[in-house]
GROMACS .gro file of C-alpha atoms in nm:
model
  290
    1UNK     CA    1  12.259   6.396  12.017
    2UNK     CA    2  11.950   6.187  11.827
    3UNK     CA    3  11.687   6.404  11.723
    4UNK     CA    4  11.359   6.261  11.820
    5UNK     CA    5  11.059   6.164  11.577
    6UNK     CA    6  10.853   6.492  11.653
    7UNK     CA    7  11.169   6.677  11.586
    8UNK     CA    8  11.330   6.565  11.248
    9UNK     CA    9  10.971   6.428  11.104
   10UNK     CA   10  11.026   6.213  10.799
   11UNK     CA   11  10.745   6.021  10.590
   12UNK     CA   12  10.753   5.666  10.458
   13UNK     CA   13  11.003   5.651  10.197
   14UNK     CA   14  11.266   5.848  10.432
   15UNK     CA   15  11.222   6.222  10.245
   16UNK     CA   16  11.164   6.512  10.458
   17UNK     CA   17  10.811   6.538  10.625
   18UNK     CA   18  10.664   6.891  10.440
   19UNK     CA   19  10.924   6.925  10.120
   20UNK     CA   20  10.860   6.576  10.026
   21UNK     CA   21  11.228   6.552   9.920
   22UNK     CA   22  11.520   6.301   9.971
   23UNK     CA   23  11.939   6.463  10.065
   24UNK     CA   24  12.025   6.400   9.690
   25UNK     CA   25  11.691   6.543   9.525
   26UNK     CA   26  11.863   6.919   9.527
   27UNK     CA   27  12.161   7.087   9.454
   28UNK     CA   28  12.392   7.313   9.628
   29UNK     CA   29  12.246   7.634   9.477
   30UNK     CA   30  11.893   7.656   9.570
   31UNK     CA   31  11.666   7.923   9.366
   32UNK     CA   32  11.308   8.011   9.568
   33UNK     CA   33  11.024   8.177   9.455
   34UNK     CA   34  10.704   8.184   9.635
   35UNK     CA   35  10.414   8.097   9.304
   36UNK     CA   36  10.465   7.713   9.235
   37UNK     CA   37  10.370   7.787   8.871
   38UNK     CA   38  10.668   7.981   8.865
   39UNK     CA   39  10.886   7.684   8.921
   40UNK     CA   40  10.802   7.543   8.575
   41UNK     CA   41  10.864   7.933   8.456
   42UNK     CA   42  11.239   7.872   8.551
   43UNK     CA   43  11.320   7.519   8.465
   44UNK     CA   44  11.220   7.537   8.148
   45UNK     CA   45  11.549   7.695   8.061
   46UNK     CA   46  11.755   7.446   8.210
   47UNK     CA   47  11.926   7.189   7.914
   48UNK     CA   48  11.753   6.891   8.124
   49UNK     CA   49  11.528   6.858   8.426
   50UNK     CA   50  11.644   6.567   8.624
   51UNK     CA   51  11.340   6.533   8.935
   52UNK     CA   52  11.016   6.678   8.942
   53UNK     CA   53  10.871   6.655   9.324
   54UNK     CA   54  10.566   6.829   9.481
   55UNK     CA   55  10.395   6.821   9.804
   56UNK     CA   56  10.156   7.146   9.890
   57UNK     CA   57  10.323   7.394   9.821
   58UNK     CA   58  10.649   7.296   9.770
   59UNK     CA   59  10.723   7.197   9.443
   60UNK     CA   60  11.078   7.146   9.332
   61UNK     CA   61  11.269   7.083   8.974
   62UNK     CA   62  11.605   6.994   9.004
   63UNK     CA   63  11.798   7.063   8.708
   64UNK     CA   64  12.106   7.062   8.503
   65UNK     CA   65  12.191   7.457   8.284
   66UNK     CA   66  12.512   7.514   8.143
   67UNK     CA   67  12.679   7.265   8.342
   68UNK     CA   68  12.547   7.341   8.662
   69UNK     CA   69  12.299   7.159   8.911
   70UNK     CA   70  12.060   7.359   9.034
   71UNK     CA   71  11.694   7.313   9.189
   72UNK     CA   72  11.398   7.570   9.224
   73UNK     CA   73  11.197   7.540   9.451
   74UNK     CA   74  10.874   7.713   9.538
   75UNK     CA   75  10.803   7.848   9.933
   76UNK     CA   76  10.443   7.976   9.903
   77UNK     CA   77  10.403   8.338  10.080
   78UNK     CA   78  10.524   8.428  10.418
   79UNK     CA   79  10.830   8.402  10.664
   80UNK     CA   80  10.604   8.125  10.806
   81UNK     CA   81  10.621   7.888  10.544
   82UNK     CA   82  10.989   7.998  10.451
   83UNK     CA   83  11.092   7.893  10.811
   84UNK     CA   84  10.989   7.536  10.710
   85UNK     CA   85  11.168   7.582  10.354
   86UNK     CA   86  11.482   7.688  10.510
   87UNK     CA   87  11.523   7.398  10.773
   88UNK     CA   88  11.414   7.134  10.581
   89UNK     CA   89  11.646   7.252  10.344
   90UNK     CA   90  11.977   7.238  10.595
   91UNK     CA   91  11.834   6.915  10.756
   92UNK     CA   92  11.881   6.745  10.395
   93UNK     CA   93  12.237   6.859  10.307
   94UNK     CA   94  12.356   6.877  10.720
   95UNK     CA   95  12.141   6.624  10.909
   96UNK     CA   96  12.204   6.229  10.841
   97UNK     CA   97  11.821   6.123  10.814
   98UNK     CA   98  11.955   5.729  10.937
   99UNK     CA   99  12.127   5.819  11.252
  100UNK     CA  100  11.897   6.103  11.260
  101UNK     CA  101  12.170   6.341  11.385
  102UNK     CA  102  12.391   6.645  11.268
  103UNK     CA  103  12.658   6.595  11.067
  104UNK     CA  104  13.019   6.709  11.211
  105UNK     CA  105  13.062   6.830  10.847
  106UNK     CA  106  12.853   7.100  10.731
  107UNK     CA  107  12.780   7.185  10.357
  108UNK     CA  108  12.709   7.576  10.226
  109UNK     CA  109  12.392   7.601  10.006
  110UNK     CA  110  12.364   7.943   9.765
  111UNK     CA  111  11.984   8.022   9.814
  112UNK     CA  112  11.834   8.280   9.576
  113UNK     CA  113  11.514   8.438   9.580
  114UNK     CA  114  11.378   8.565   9.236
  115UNK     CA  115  11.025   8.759   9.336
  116UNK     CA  116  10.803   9.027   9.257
  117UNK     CA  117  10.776   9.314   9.514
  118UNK     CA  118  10.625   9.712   9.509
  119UNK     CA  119  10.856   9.988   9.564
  120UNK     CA  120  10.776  10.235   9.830
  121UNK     CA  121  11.035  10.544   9.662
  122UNK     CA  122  10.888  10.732   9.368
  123UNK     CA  123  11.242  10.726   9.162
  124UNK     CA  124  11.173  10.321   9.139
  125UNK     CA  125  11.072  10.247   8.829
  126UNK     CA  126  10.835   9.961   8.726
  127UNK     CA  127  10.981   9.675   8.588
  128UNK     CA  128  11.348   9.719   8.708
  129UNK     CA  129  11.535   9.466   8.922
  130UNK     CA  130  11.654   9.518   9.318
  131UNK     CA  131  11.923   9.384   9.509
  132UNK     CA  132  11.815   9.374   9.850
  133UNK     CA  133  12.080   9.443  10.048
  134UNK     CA  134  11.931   9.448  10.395
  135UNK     CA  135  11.621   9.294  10.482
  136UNK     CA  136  11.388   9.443  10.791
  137UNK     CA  137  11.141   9.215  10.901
  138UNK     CA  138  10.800   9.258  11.063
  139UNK     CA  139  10.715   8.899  11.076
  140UNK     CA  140  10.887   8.831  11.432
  141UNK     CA  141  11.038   8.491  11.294
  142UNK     CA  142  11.410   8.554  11.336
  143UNK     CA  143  11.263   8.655  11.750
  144UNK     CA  144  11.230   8.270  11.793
  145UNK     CA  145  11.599   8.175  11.757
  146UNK     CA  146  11.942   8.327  11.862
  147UNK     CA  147  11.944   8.553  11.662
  148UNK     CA  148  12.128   8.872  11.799
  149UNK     CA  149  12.467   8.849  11.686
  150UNK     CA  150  12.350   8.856  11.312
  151UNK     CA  151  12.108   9.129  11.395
  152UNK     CA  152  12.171   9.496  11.278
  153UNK     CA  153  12.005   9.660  11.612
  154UNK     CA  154  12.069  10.013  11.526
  155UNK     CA  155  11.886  10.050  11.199
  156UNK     CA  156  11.577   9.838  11.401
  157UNK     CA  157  11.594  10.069  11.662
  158UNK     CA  158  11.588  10.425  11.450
  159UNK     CA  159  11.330  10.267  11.251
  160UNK     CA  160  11.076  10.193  11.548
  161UNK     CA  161  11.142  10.545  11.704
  162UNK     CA  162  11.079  10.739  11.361
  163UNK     CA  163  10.735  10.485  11.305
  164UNK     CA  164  10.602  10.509  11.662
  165UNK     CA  165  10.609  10.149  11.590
  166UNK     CA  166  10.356   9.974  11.792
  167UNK     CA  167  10.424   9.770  12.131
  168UNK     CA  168  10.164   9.549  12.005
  169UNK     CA  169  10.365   9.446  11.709
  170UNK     CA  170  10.659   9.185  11.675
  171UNK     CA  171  10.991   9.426  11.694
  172UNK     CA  172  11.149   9.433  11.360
  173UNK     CA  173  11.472   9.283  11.310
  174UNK     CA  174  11.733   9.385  11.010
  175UNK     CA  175  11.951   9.132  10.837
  176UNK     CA  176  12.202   9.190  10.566
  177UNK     CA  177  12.256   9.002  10.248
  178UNK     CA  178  12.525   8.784  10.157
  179UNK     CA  179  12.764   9.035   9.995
  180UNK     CA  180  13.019   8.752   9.827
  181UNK     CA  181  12.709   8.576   9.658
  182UNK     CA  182  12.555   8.938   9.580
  183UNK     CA  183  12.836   9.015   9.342
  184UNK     CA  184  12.750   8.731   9.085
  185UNK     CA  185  12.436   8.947   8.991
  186UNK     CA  186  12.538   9.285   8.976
  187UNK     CA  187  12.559   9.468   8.639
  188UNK     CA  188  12.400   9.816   8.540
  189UNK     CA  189  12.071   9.675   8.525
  190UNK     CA  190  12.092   9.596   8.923
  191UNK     CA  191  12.011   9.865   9.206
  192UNK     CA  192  12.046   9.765   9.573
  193UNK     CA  193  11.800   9.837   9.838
  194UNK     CA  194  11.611   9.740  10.186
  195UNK     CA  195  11.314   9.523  10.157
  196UNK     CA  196  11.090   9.517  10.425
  197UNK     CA  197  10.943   9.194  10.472
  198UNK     CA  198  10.587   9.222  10.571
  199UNK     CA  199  10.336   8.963  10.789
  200UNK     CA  200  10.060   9.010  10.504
  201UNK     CA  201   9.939   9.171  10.202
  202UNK     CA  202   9.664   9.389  10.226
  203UNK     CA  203   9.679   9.568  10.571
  204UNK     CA  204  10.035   9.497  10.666
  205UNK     CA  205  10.118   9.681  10.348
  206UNK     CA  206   9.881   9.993  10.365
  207UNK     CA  207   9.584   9.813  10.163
  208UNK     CA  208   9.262   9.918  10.236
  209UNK     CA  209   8.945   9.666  10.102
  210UNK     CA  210   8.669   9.705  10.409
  211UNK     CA  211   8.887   9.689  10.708
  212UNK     CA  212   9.069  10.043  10.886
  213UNK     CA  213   9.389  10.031  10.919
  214UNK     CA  214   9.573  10.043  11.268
  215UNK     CA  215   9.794  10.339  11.133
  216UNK     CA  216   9.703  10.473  10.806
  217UNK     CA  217  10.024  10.695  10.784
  218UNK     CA  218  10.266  10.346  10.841
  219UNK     CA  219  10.352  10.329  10.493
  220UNK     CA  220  10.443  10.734  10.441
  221UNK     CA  221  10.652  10.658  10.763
  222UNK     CA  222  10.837  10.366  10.617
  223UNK     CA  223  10.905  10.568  10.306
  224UNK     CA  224  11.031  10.887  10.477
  225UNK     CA  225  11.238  10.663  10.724
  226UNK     CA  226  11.628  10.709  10.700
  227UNK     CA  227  11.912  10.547  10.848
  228UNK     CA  228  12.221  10.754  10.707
  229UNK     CA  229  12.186  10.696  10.374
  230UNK     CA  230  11.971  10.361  10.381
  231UNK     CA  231  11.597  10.418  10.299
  232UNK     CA  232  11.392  10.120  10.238
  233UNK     CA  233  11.288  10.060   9.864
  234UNK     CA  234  11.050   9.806   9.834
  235UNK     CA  235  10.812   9.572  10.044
  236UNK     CA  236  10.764   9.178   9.992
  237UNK     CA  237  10.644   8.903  10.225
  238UNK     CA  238  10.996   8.650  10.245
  239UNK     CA  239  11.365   8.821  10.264
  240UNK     CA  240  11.405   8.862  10.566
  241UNK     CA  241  11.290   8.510  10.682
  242UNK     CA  242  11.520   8.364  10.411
  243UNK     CA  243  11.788   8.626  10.514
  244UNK     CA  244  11.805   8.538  10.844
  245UNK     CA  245  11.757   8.145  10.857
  246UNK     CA  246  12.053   8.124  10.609
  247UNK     CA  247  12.322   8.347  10.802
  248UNK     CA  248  12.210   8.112  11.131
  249UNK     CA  249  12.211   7.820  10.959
  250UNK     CA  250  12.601   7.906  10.733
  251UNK     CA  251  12.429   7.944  10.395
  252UNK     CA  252  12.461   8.245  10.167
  253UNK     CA  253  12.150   8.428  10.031
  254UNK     CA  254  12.051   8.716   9.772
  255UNK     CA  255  11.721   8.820   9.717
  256UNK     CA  256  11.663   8.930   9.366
  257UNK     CA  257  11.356   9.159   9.327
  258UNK     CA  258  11.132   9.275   8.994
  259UNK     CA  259  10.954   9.597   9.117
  260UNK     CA  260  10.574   9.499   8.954
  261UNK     CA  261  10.444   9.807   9.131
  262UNK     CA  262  10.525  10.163   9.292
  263UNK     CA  263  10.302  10.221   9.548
  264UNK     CA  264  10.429  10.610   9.590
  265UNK     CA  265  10.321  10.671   9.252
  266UNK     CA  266  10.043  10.404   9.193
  267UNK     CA  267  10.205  10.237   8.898
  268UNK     CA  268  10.153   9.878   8.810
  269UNK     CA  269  10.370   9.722   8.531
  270UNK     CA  270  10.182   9.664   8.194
  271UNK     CA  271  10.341   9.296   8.131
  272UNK     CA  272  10.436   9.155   8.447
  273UNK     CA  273  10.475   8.829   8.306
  274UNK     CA  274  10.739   8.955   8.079
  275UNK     CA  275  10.919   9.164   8.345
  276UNK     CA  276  10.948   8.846   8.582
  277UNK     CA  277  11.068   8.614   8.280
  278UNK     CA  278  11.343   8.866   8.185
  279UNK     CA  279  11.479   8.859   8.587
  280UNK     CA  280  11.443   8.488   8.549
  281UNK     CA  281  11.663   8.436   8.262
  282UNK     CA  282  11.891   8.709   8.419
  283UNK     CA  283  11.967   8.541   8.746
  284UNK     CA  284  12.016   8.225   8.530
  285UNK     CA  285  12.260   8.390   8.314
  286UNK     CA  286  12.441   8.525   8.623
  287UNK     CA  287  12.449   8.172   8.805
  288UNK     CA  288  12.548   7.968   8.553
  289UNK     CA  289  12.859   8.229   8.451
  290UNK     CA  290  13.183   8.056   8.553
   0.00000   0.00000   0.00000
């Protein structure tokens, strides 16, 4: 089947319509983070920087470290704008852009997240680094496709009985990592946890500036919530979009975490520059191990 113009949108010089980027512009391990500035923040350890592309955004560095090819590319905040990231993403390494059509051959990207987040238990301290090992999202994204068979219903559904969780609200949906790409990072410096991707920053997360909140308790439910011996740890704004698109689309994804913040406890780190750099050249080490 051809997909149509207003389906697989390309600009002039044949890249994809919002990344900007041509099928041999990245590599096969893909590292997000949501700050473009932080894509220079990463690169700059690679030996050599082969492309340098930006369009919104999306700005990517594709790279060569130890050996190995890898780009970085930046998502901005939200499942939203990860939902674009993700297929554009697939369509350049799974779609031919000249017969505009999917290939019969499909190729596995690694997709890694490095990102800041707040932890929601008291015992996480600032500055450490998270595995997430499930993702629950409140963004509704994962609704829009089939998505049930990848879907971890029971943990959704104890969740929204011990919130009261709204009927207004998108249901949240749980997705777990990819636990063969997970292993690469772990060390003693790692702790795994459940992120729960939320739809915004200030009132979807319990922040109050001049507006009431729907349900002032929702965050003191989230903590307290259990699911045998899963609590969730920490809240972002991407995982579970990037979570979910990649186990649809046959890609393998970790989402590696550096807790700035506790909200439980109110603590903010004191050099959050330094705490992100020192997860950056972490994950780096990690990848680039063969």
């Amino acid at each position: 089947m051809q997909l149509g113009p207003s389906e697989l949108i390309l600009n002039a010089d044949g890249s994809i319509y919002h990344l900007n980027l041509l099928p041999e512009d990245i590599a096969d391990t893909i590292i997000t983070v949501g700050d473009p500035d932080r894509v220079a923040d990463v690169s700059q350890y690679f030996d050599s920087i082969k492309l340098r592309k930006g369009k919104r955004e999306f700005l990517t560095h594709t790279g060569i470290l130890n050996g190995k090819r890898i780009s970085v590319i930046s998502t901005g905040i939200g499942t939203d704008n990860i939902d674009i990231v993700l297929n554009e993403l697939d369509a350049l390494v799974n779609v031919d852009f000249e017969k505009r059509s999917v290939k019969s051959h499909k190729t596995r990207l690694d997709i890694v997240r490095i990102g800041t987040s707040g932890a929601i238990q008291s015992d996480i301290e600032t500055d450490s680094f998270l595995i997430s090992e499930f993702a629950m999202g409140f963004d509704g994204l994962l609704h829009t496709y089939q998505s049930d068979k990848i879907q971890h219903k029971a943990i959704s559904e104890a969740f929204v009985k011990h919130t009261n969780w709204s009927s207004d609200k998108s249901i949240p949906y749980v997705v777990k990592y990819d636990e063969n790409l997970a292993e690469q990072f772990l060390s003693n410096r790692i702790r795994f946890g459940a992120t729960a991707t939320n739809i915004g920053f200030y009132g979807p997360q319990g922040r109050k500036l001049r507006l009431e909140l729907a349900d002032d308790s929702l965050n003191n439910k989230i903590t307290s919530f259990k699911y045998d011996s899963l609590k969730i740890t920490n809240l972002e704004m991407e995982t579970s979009g990037i979570y979910g698109l990649s186990k649809l689309l046959g890609h393998r994804a970790v989402s590696m975490n550096c807790i700035l913040a506790n909200r439980v406890t109110g603590e903010f780190s004191k050099n959050p520059q330094k705490a992100v750099d020192s997860l950056i050249q972490y994950t780096l080490q990690k990848l680039t191990i063969f």
